Coordinates of C-alpha atoms in Angstrom, one line a residue:
M15 CA -32.2 219.3 112.0
F16 CA -31.4 218.3 115.7
P17 CA -29.6 214.6 116.7
A18 CA -32.8 213.8 118.8
L19 CA -34.7 214.3 116.4
L20 CA -33.4 211.6 113.9
S21 CA -35.0 208.1 113.1
E22 CA -32.4 205.5 113.7
K23 CA -32.2 204.6 110.1
E24 CA -31.2 208.1 109.9
A25 CA -28.6 208.4 112.8
S26 CA -26.3 205.8 111.1
P27 CA -23.8 206.2 110.0
L28 CA -22.1 203.2 108.6
L29 CA -21.4 202.4 105.1
P30 CA -23.3 200.6 103.2
V31 CA -26.5 200.1 104.8
V32 CA -28.1 197.7 103.0
E33 CA -32.0 196.8 103.5
H34 CA -34.5 194.9 102.2
H35 CA -37.8 194.2 102.7
H36 CA -37.5 190.0 103.2
H37 CA -35.9 189.6 107.0
H38 CA -34.1 186.4 105.9
L39 CA -31.9 188.7 103.2
Q40 CA -31.8 191.1 106.1
I41 CA -28.3 192.0 107.6
T42 CA -28.4 193.7 110.9
T43 CA -25.3 195.5 112.6
E44 CA -25.3 193.3 115.9
E45 CA -24.7 190.5 113.5
N46 CA -21.8 192.7 111.4
C47 CA -20.1 193.2 114.8
C48 CA -20.0 189.9 115.6
R49 CA -18.5 188.4 111.9
R50 CA -15.8 191.3 112.9
Q51 CA -15.0 190.0 116.4
L52 CA -15.1 186.1 115.3
V53 CA -12.7 187.2 112.2
E54 CA -10.3 189.5 114.9
Y55 CA -10.1 186.7 117.6
A56 CA -9.2 184.2 114.5
L57 CA -6.9 186.0 113.3
L58 CA -4.8 186.8 117.4
L59 CA -5.6 183.1 117.9
S60 CA -3.5 181.8 114.9
S61 CA -0.5 184.3 115.2
L62 CA -0.5 183.5 119.8
L63 CA 0.5 179.6 117.7
L64 CA 2.6 181.0 115.2
T65 CA 4.5 182.9 117.8
A66 CA 4.5 179.9 120.2
F67 CA 5.9 177.6 117.6
Q68 CA 8.7 180.4 117.1
F69 CA 9.7 180.2 120.2
L70 CA 9.4 176.8 120.7
V71 CA 11.5 176.3 117.8
L72 CA 14.3 179.2 119.2
Y73 CA 15.0 178.2 123.2
A74 CA 14.9 174.7 122.4
F75 CA 16.5 173.5 119.9
D76 CA 19.9 173.6 121.6
G77 CA 22.4 174.6 118.9
T78 CA 24.2 171.1 117.8
C79 CA 24.1 171.0 114.0
T80 CA 23.5 167.5 112.6
S81 CA 21.8 166.0 109.7
S82 CA 19.0 165.6 111.1
N83 CA 18.3 169.0 112.7
A84 CA 20.2 171.7 109.7
T85 CA 17.0 173.0 108.9
L86 CA 15.8 173.9 112.0
S87 CA 19.3 175.3 112.8
Q88 CA 18.5 177.9 109.9
I89 CA 15.1 178.5 111.4
A90 CA 16.5 179.4 114.5
A91 CA 18.9 181.5 113.3
G92 CA 16.6 183.9 111.2
L93 CA 13.8 183.6 113.9
H94 CA 16.8 185.7 115.8
F95 CA 16.0 188.6 113.5
S96 CA 12.7 187.9 112.5
I97 CA 10.9 187.8 115.5
P98 CA 11.9 191.4 116.9
A99 CA 11.6 192.7 113.1
S100 CA 7.8 191.2 113.1
L101 CA 6.4 192.9 116.8
P102 CA 6.0 196.5 115.2
T103 CA 3.9 194.9 112.4
A104 CA 1.9 192.7 114.6
V105 CA 1.6 195.9 117.2
V106 CA -0.2 197.7 113.8
F107 CA -2.4 194.7 112.7
F108 CA -3.5 193.6 116.6
V109 CA -4.0 196.7 117.9
A110 CA -4.1 200.0 114.9
A111 CA -6.0 198.4 112.6
P112 CA -9.3 197.0 114.7
Y113 CA -9.4 200.8 115.7
I114 CA -9.5 202.5 112.7
A115 CA -11.8 200.2 111.6
R116 CA -14.2 201.1 114.6
A117 CA -13.3 204.4 114.2
E118 CA -14.4 204.0 110.4
H119 CA -17.1 202.3 111.0
I120 CA -16.3 199.7 108.7
V121 CA -18.6 196.9 108.1
V122 CA -17.7 193.3 107.2
V123 CA -20.5 192.3 104.7
S124 CA -21.3 189.2 102.9
A125 CA -21.5 188.9 99.0
I126 CA -25.2 189.4 97.9
E127 CA -27.2 189.6 95.2
L128 CA -28.9 192.9 95.0
S129 CA -32.5 192.2 93.9
A130 CA -35.1 195.3 92.4
D131 CA -36.4 196.0 96.2
M132 CA -32.9 195.9 97.3
S133 CA -31.2 199.7 97.8
I134 CA -27.8 201.0 98.7
T135 CA -28.7 204.1 100.6
R136 CA -27.2 206.4 102.6
P137 CA -23.5 206.1 101.3
N138 CA -20.9 208.3 103.9
P139 CA -19.5 211.5 101.9
R140 CA -16.6 212.1 103.1
F141 CA -16.2 208.5 102.6
L142 CA -16.4 208.6 99.0
T143 CA -14.7 212.1 98.4
R144 CA -12.0 210.2 100.3
T145 CA -12.0 207.4 98.6
N146 CA -12.5 208.7 95.0
R147 CA -9.5 211.3 95.5
S148 CA -7.0 208.4 96.1
F149 CA -8.2 206.4 93.1
T150 CA -8.1 210.1 90.6
S151 CA -4.9 210.5 92.1
Q152 CA -3.3 207.4 91.3
I153 CA -4.8 207.3 87.9
R154 CA -5.0 210.4 85.9
S155 CA -1.4 213.5 85.9
Y156 CA -1.8 216.2 83.1
A157 CA 1.0 218.2 81.7
A158 CA 2.0 219.4 78.2
P159 CA 1.6 217.1 75.8
G160 CA 5.0 214.9 75.0
E161 CA 5.9 212.5 72.2
G162 CA 3.1 209.6 72.0
T163 CA 0.7 211.1 74.4
I164 CA -1.3 213.0 71.7
P165 CA -5.2 210.8 71.6
F166 CA -5.4 209.0 68.4
A167 CA -8.9 211.1 67.8
K168 CA -7.1 214.3 67.9
K169 CA -3.8 213.3 66.0
K170 CA -5.9 214.2 62.7
Y171 CA -5.7 217.6 64.5
V172 CA -2.0 218.4 64.0
P173 CA -0.6 219.4 60.8
T174 CA 2.5 217.0 59.6
T175 CA 4.0 220.1 57.2
G176 CA 3.8 223.3 57.1
T177 CA 4.7 226.8 55.3
Y178 CA 5.6 229.7 57.6
P179 CA 6.2 233.6 57.4
L180 CA 10.2 234.5 56.6
G181 CA 12.2 235.9 58.8
F182 CA 10.5 234.4 61.7
R183 CA 11.9 231.7 64.3
A184 CA 10.3 229.5 66.8
G185 CA 12.2 227.4 69.3
S186 CA 11.5 226.2 73.2
A187 CA 13.9 225.0 76.2
Y188 CA 12.5 223.0 79.2
S189 CA 13.1 225.3 82.9
G190 CA 10.9 223.2 84.9
V191 CA 8.0 225.4 85.8
K192 CA 6.0 222.9 87.2
A193 CA 7.4 220.1 89.7
S194 CA 5.0 217.5 87.7
N195 CA 6.4 218.1 84.7
T196 CA 9.8 216.5 84.4
R197 CA 11.1 216.3 81.2
F198 CA 8.7 218.5 78.5
D199 CA 9.5 221.8 77.3
D200 CA 7.6 224.5 79.3
L201 CA 9.2 227.8 77.7
A202 CA 8.3 228.9 74.4
L203 CA 10.1 232.2 72.1
I204 CA 8.6 233.3 68.7
A205 CA 11.4 235.8 67.4
S206 CA 11.7 238.1 64.3
D207 CA 14.7 238.1 62.8
T208 CA 14.1 241.8 62.1
P209 CA 11.7 244.6 64.0
C210 CA 8.3 244.6 63.2
A211 CA 4.7 245.6 64.3
G212 CA 2.9 244.1 67.0
A213 CA -0.7 244.3 68.2
A214 CA -2.1 242.4 71.0
V215 CA -6.2 241.8 72.7
F216 CA -6.2 240.7 76.4
T217 CA -8.7 239.5 78.7
T218 CA -11.0 241.4 79.9
N219 CA -10.9 240.0 83.8
K220 CA -10.3 242.3 86.3
F221 CA -7.5 240.4 87.7
Q222 CA -5.3 241.1 85.1
A223 CA -2.3 238.4 85.2
A224 CA 1.1 240.4 85.4
P225 CA 2.5 239.7 81.8
V226 CA -0.9 241.1 80.3
T227 CA 0.0 244.4 82.4
V228 CA 3.4 244.0 81.3
S229 CA 3.1 243.2 77.6
R230 CA 0.2 246.1 77.6
D231 CA 2.4 248.6 78.5
M232 CA 5.0 248.0 75.7
L233 CA 2.7 248.1 72.9
K234 CA 1.8 251.3 74.2
K235 CA 4.4 252.8 74.9
R236 CA 6.5 251.6 71.8
K237 CA 2.6 252.3 69.5
G238 CA 3.1 248.4 68.1
E239 CA 6.4 249.0 66.8
G240 CA 9.8 247.5 67.2
I241 CA 9.5 244.5 68.3
R242 CA 11.3 241.3 68.6
A243 CA 9.2 238.3 69.9
V244 CA 7.1 236.9 72.3
I245 CA 8.2 234.7 75.4
I246 CA 5.9 232.3 77.0
N247 CA 6.1 230.0 79.8
S248 CA 3.5 227.0 80.7
G249 CA 2.3 225.7 84.5
C250 CA 2.5 229.0 86.3
A251 CA 0.3 232.1 85.3
N252 CA 1.6 235.0 87.1
A253 CA -1.3 235.8 88.2
V254 CA -2.4 237.3 91.2
T255 CA 1.5 237.8 92.7
G256 CA 1.8 241.1 92.9
R257 CA 4.6 243.8 92.4
G258 CA 6.6 240.6 93.1
G259 CA 5.0 238.9 89.5
I260 CA 5.2 242.4 87.8
E261 CA 8.9 242.3 88.8
D262 CA 8.9 238.9 87.2
A263 CA 7.4 239.6 84.2
V264 CA 9.7 242.2 83.8
S265 CA 12.9 240.0 84.1
M266 CA 10.9 237.3 81.3
A267 CA 11.0 240.5 78.8
N268 CA 14.4 242.1 79.8
S269 CA 16.3 238.4 79.8
T270 CA 14.8 237.9 75.8
D271 CA 15.5 241.2 74.9
A272 CA 19.4 240.9 75.9
C273 CA 19.1 237.9 73.4
F274 CA 18.7 240.3 70.9
L275 CA 21.4 242.7 71.7
A276 CA 24.0 240.8 71.5
P277 CA 27.4 241.8 69.4
N278 CA 27.2 242.1 65.9
N279 CA 22.8 241.3 66.3
S280 CA 20.7 244.4 67.2
V281 CA 21.1 248.0 68.6
D282 CA 18.8 249.2 72.0
D283 CA 16.6 251.8 70.7
L284 CA 16.5 253.2 74.0
K285 CA 13.0 252.5 74.2
G286 CA 12.5 249.8 76.4
S287 CA 11.4 246.0 76.0
R288 CA 11.0 244.8 72.8
S289 CA 9.0 241.5 74.2
I290 CA 5.4 240.4 74.6
V291 CA 5.1 238.2 77.6
M292 CA 2.2 235.5 78.4
S293 CA 1.8 233.0 81.1
T294 CA -0.1 230.3 81.5
G295 CA -0.8 227.7 84.6
I296 CA -2.0 227.9 87.8
I297 CA -3.2 231.2 89.2
G298 CA -1.8 233.4 92.6
Q299 CA 2.0 231.3 92.5
R300 CA 4.7 233.2 91.7
L301 CA 7.3 232.5 88.8
P302 CA 10.5 230.3 89.3
I303 CA 12.2 232.7 87.6
Q304 CA 15.5 232.0 88.0
K305 CA 14.7 228.8 86.3
I306 CA 12.9 230.6 83.6
T307 CA 16.0 233.7 82.7
A308 CA 18.3 230.9 83.0
K309 CA 16.7 228.9 79.9
I310 CA 16.0 231.8 77.6
P311 CA 19.0 232.1 76.2
T312 CA 18.5 228.2 75.4
A313 CA 15.4 228.8 73.9
Y314 CA 17.3 231.5 71.8
H315 CA 19.8 229.3 70.8
N316 CA 16.8 226.6 69.4
L317 CA 15.2 228.8 67.4
G318 CA 14.5 227.6 63.3
A319 CA 12.3 228.0 60.6
T320 CA 11.2 224.5 60.1
H321 CA 8.0 222.4 61.2
D322 CA 9.4 221.1 63.1
H323 CA 10.6 224.0 65.1
W324 CA 7.2 225.4 65.4
L325 CA 5.5 222.3 66.3
A326 CA 7.8 221.7 69.6
T327 CA 6.9 225.5 70.4
A328 CA 2.7 224.7 70.0
R329 CA 3.8 221.9 72.1
A330 CA 5.4 223.7 75.2
I331 CA 2.9 226.2 75.6
C332 CA 0.1 223.5 76.6
T333 CA -0.7 222.7 79.8
T334 CA -4.2 220.6 79.9
D335 CA -4.1 220.9 76.3
T336 CA -4.2 217.1 74.5
F337 CA -3.1 218.1 71.3
P338 CA -0.2 220.9 70.0
K339 CA -2.8 224.0 68.5
L340 CA -0.7 225.5 65.2
V341 CA -2.0 226.3 61.2
S342 CA -0.2 227.8 58.6
R343 CA -1.0 229.0 55.4
T344 CA -0.6 231.6 52.5
F345 CA -2.8 234.5 51.1
K346 CA -2.0 237.3 48.8
L347 CA -2.9 240.6 49.1
P348 CA -4.9 242.2 45.5
S349 CA -2.7 245.5 45.1
T350 CA 0.4 243.0 44.4
Q351 CA -1.4 239.6 43.7
Q352 CA 2.5 238.3 45.8
Q353 CA 1.9 235.2 48.1
Y354 CA 2.7 235.7 51.9
C355 CA 2.6 233.5 54.7
I356 CA 0.5 233.8 57.9
A357 CA 0.7 230.8 60.9
G358 CA -0.1 231.1 64.4
M359 CA -0.3 228.7 67.6
T360 CA -2.8 229.0 70.5
K361 CA -3.5 227.0 73.5
G362 CA -6.6 226.5 75.7
A363 CA -8.6 223.7 77.0
G364 CA -10.1 225.0 79.8
M365 CA -11.5 228.6 81.7
I366 CA -12.4 229.6 78.1
H367 CA -15.0 232.0 77.5
P368 CA -15.0 235.6 76.1
N369 CA -13.8 237.7 76.6
M370 CA -10.7 236.9 75.4
A371 CA -11.3 233.2 75.3
T372 CA -8.2 231.9 74.1
L373 CA -5.7 231.3 76.6
L374 CA -2.8 232.5 74.5
G375 CA -2.2 233.0 70.7
V376 CA 0.4 233.6 68.7
I377 CA 0.1 234.9 65.2
C378 CA 2.6 235.6 62.4
T379 CA 2.7 237.0 59.2
D380 CA 5.8 238.0 56.7
A381 CA 3.2 240.5 54.9
P382 CA 3.6 244.5 55.3
I383 CA 1.2 246.2 57.7
A384 CA 1.5 248.9 59.7
A385 CA 0.6 248.6 63.4
H386 CA -2.3 250.4 63.4
P387 CA -4.0 249.0 60.6
L388 CA -2.8 245.6 62.0
R389 CA -4.2 246.4 65.3
Q390 CA -7.5 247.2 64.3
A391 CA -7.7 244.0 61.8
L392 CA -7.0 241.8 64.8
I393 CA -9.6 243.3 67.1
A394 CA -12.1 242.2 64.2
A395 CA -10.7 239.1 63.4
I396 CA -11.1 238.6 67.2
S397 CA -14.9 239.3 67.3
K398 CA -15.7 236.1 65.3
S399 CA -13.2 233.4 66.2
F400 CA -12.3 234.2 69.5
N401 CA -14.5 235.7 71.0
S402 CA -16.9 233.3 69.9
I403 CA -15.8 230.3 71.9
S404 CA -17.0 228.7 75.1
I405 CA -15.6 225.8 77.0
D406 CA -16.8 226.0 80.5
G407 CA -17.8 230.0 80.8
D408 CA -14.9 231.2 82.4
T409 CA -12.5 234.1 81.5
S410 CA -9.2 234.0 82.5
T411 CA -6.9 236.5 84.0
N412 CA -4.2 235.4 81.6
D413 CA -6.0 235.4 78.1
T414 CA -3.5 236.6 75.5
V415 CA -3.5 237.0 71.7
A416 CA -1.1 239.1 70.0
I417 CA 0.5 239.5 66.1
L418 CA 3.8 240.3 64.8
A419 CA 4.2 241.9 60.9
N420 CA 7.9 242.1 60.1
G421 CA 7.3 243.2 55.9
A422 CA 9.6 240.0 55.4
G423 CA 7.6 238.6 52.1
G424 CA 7.9 242.1 50.5
G425 CA 5.8 244.8 48.4
Q426 CA 4.3 247.7 49.5
P427 CA 2.8 248.2 53.2
V428 CA 0.0 248.0 54.2
L429 CA -0.7 251.8 55.7
S430 CA -4.6 252.8 55.7
T431 CA -8.1 251.0 57.1
A432 CA -9.4 252.1 53.5
S433 CA -7.0 250.2 51.4
P434 CA -8.3 246.9 49.4
D435 CA -5.1 245.2 51.0
F436 CA -6.3 245.9 54.0
Q437 CA -10.0 244.9 53.4
S438 CA -8.6 241.5 52.1
F439 CA -5.9 240.9 54.8
Q440 CA -9.0 241.3 57.5
E441 CA -10.5 239.0 56.0
T442 CA -7.6 236.4 55.7
L443 CA -6.8 237.3 59.4
T444 CA -10.7 236.2 60.6
A445 CA -11.2 233.3 59.1
F446 CA -7.2 232.2 60.0
A447 CA -8.1 233.2 64.1
V448 CA -11.4 231.1 63.4
D449 CA -9.7 228.1 62.6
L450 CA -7.5 227.9 65.0
A451 CA -10.0 229.1 67.8
K452 CA -11.5 225.9 66.5
L453 CA -9.0 223.8 67.7
V454 CA -8.8 225.0 71.1
V455 CA -13.3 223.8 71.6
R456 CA -12.1 220.6 69.5
D457 CA -9.9 220.5 72.8
G458 CA -12.1 221.2 75.4
E459 CA -11.4 219.2 78.7
G460 CA -12.7 216.3 78.5
A461 CA -14.8 217.3 75.9
T462 CA -16.7 214.6 73.5
K463 CA -18.0 216.9 70.5
F464 CA -17.7 219.9 68.7
V465 CA -21.3 222.1 68.7
T466 CA -21.6 224.5 66.4
I467 CA -24.4 226.8 67.9
R468 CA -26.4 229.0 64.8
V469 CA -28.4 232.3 65.8
T470 CA -30.5 233.7 62.7
N471 CA -33.1 236.4 61.7
A472 CA -31.8 238.4 65.3
A473 CA -32.6 242.3 65.3
T474 CA -28.8 242.8 65.6
Y475 CA -25.7 241.3 65.7
K476 CA -25.3 241.5 69.0
D477 CA -28.2 239.8 70.0
A478 CA -27.9 237.1 68.2
H479 CA -24.2 236.7 69.8
R480 CA -25.9 237.1 72.8
V481 CA -28.1 234.3 72.1
A482 CA -25.7 232.0 70.9
S483 CA -23.3 232.6 73.9
T484 CA -25.8 231.8 76.5
I485 CA -26.8 228.5 74.3
A486 CA -23.0 227.2 74.5
R487 CA -22.2 228.4 78.3
S488 CA -25.3 226.2 80.0
P489 CA -24.6 223.2 81.7
L490 CA -27.7 221.9 81.1
V491 CA -27.6 222.1 77.2
K492 CA -23.9 220.8 77.6
T493 CA -24.5 217.8 79.9
A494 CA -27.7 217.2 77.6
L495 CA -25.3 217.1 73.9
Y496 CA -23.2 214.6 76.5
G497 CA -25.9 212.0 77.1
K498 CA -27.0 212.6 74.1
D499 CA -30.2 213.6 74.8
A500 CA -32.2 215.8 72.1
N501 CA -33.4 217.4 75.5
W502 CA -34.3 220.7 73.1
G503 CA -36.3 222.2 76.1
R504 CA -32.8 223.2 77.6
I505 CA -31.8 225.1 74.4
L506 CA -35.2 227.0 73.9
C507 CA -35.1 228.1 77.6
A508 CA -31.0 229.0 77.2
T509 CA -32.4 231.5 74.6
G510 CA -35.2 232.9 77.0
Y511 CA -33.3 234.0 79.5
A512 CA -30.3 235.8 77.5
E513 CA -29.3 239.2 79.1
G514 CA -30.1 242.2 76.6
V515 CA -32.1 240.6 73.8
D516 CA -34.9 242.4 72.0
S517 CA -35.1 239.6 69.1
V518 CA -36.9 237.4 70.9
I519 CA -40.4 235.9 69.2
P520 CA -41.5 232.8 71.0
A521 CA -44.5 232.4 68.7
E522 CA -41.9 232.8 66.1
T523 CA -38.8 230.7 67.4
S524 CA -37.7 227.6 65.4
V525 CA -35.0 224.9 66.5
S526 CA -33.5 221.8 64.8
F527 CA -30.0 220.5 64.7
V528 CA -28.1 220.0 61.3
P529 CA -26.1 216.9 60.9
A530 CA -22.6 217.2 59.9
D531 CA -23.4 215.0 57.1
G532 CA -24.8 216.8 55.3
S533 CA -28.2 215.1 55.5
G534 CA -31.8 217.8 56.4
E535 CA -31.9 219.6 59.6
L536 CA -34.1 217.7 62.0
K537 CA -36.9 220.0 62.9
L538 CA -37.4 219.9 66.9
L539 CA -39.5 223.2 67.2
V540 CA -41.0 225.2 64.5
Q541 CA -42.1 229.3 65.2
G542 CA -43.4 228.3 68.6
E543 CA -44.3 224.6 68.1
P544 CA -43.0 221.5 69.1
E545 CA -42.7 218.3 66.7
Q546 CA -42.8 215.0 66.7
V547 CA -39.3 213.8 67.4
D548 CA -37.3 210.8 65.4
E549 CA -35.7 209.8 68.4
E550 CA -34.4 207.3 67.3
R551 CA -32.8 209.9 64.0
A552 CA -31.8 212.5 66.6
A553 CA -30.3 209.7 68.9
K554 CA -27.9 209.2 65.4
I555 CA -27.3 212.6 65.2
L556 CA -26.0 213.0 68.9
E557 CA -23.9 210.3 68.3
A558 CA -21.6 212.4 66.1
E559 CA -18.3 214.3 67.3
D560 CA -20.1 217.0 65.2
L561 CA -23.2 219.0 65.2
E562 CA -25.3 221.9 64.6
I563 CA -28.1 223.4 66.7
K564 CA -29.9 225.8 64.9
V565 CA -32.1 228.4 66.4
Q566 CA -34.0 230.9 64.6
L567 CA -35.8 234.2 66.6
S568 CA -37.8 235.3 64.0
E569 CA -39.6 235.2 61.0
Q570 CA -38.6 238.0 59.4
E571 CA -34.7 238.4 58.2
G572 CA -31.7 239.7 60.0
E573 CA -28.7 238.8 61.6
E574 CA -26.8 236.0 62.3
A575 CA -24.0 234.9 64.4
V576 CA -22.3 231.7 65.0
F577 CA -21.0 230.2 68.4
W578 CA -18.2 226.9 69.0
T579 CA -18.6 225.5 72.3
C580 CA -18.3 221.3 73.6
D581 CA -20.2 219.7 75.4
F582 CA -19.1 219.0 79.5
S583 CA -18.8 214.9 80.7
H584 CA -17.2 213.4 83.7
E585 CA -14.0 214.4 82.7
Y586 CA -14.3 218.2 82.9
V587 CA -14.8 217.7 86.3
T588 CA -11.7 215.1 87.1
I589 CA -10.0 217.0 85.2
N590 CA -10.6 220.4 87.3
G591 CA -10.5 218.7 90.3
D592 CA -7.1 217.5 90.2
Y593 CA -5.4 220.9 88.3
R594 CA -3.2 221.4 90.9
S595 CA -1.7 218.1 91.6

């Protein structure tokens, strides 16, 4: 639109513009200008009078000190220094300030009460953006969660004790990767006392980070055998960093390997690195590799097997996480009924969506699982855990989940995927991975709700999973949940546009809310027909932190998939708008 065609109201750049239909309350631009000029003249006149008084005291005083003019003597002495010092301030105040005020179109508006037919219109978007950024930067700073910073509502998810696998130790150190983090550990090391089997699954993002490439190549070269450690830095993702990033990831691995090749500790098997490397943080920046490699020996020195060691290590891999995510438990294999331990940590609060959808995760067990069945068990577990969560629909460049098994718990090795022990271990690992993945969703950036999406009666599991995933990443569904709005039409809309799904039968589709308190579900849509929704009960259900959305695609018995997600809040925008600061 050409400027000449703008109306007087549209062309005005003033902020705010106050309109009213009653003439006696209308404030015009001319009145504002006059008021501003009067204020400026009054300030200028006051300054001139004050300056005249200062010079009168300074130059009219004859310098003799008597009891009657002792006070004036002190004032005069002070003015010798204060007047020159005040001149720059006067120039800024009376020359620069009015100029800036005019340039920014600042309007002085008296305080009035806005009635029903008054409105503030056409805010200057540049002014609002500038103002919002200044306030945001003052009130928010994100770093790894330290002592005392975990929100009260999230403390229940942080374990106070744990049972950890034999032969594994964890440690952390501070390296100062990110300038805004001045005291929290940002380097984590999880190590086995003996070489062990290892496996990992990685992001499907085409811009895969350097540590993903280096770790995948290492595991492939070693065929998942002889692994000793996982080394992780937070604060910088080492993603999209070219050849230099690859070199940095290799340096991290080599520095970690060197800790295990000390005299009387280990012998190099000449098969290359033994360490899996992970990084998380800002994309597109090189690692301060000298800082990191200098502190890897410190992390190695800090290794320990206690709960505090594991918890501190879980905290060290955090970025925008509000709490460390650590889980441990015991299990048995049917062949011997011998007890084993499994422990794991994960990090992630944003950029979470399959495939993979973890950001980072490390799982360790002292069960004797060989490399090949270990990898198969991990792939199966990931499908129904970390690949079934979504926070914002973005798949990270660094997503990695690794598992190590050192067999320190004893017993016969599990060598085949056909053995009963393997089936039992796979079920244990899947349930364990689900619990870890849920913690990621519960810590979603700015999230206020933990939402389970259950899709039933699909022709295939893939169809059910695709529908659940589509609902989980719908911004309209997620914002409605944040607003406690039982807008089931958005759920149905997402169900209908799920790509590659043939299982949806509109005339047989049903949607309902399932309360977390165990009471009966609230039916919203039954076989394609809308229900008379009890809005009061719906509001009560949506007030709770936990909620389940159930979608039945047809009346025929079929496959079921479960997905976990959270809502979208104002806080999510704030966090990601300031992430690099």
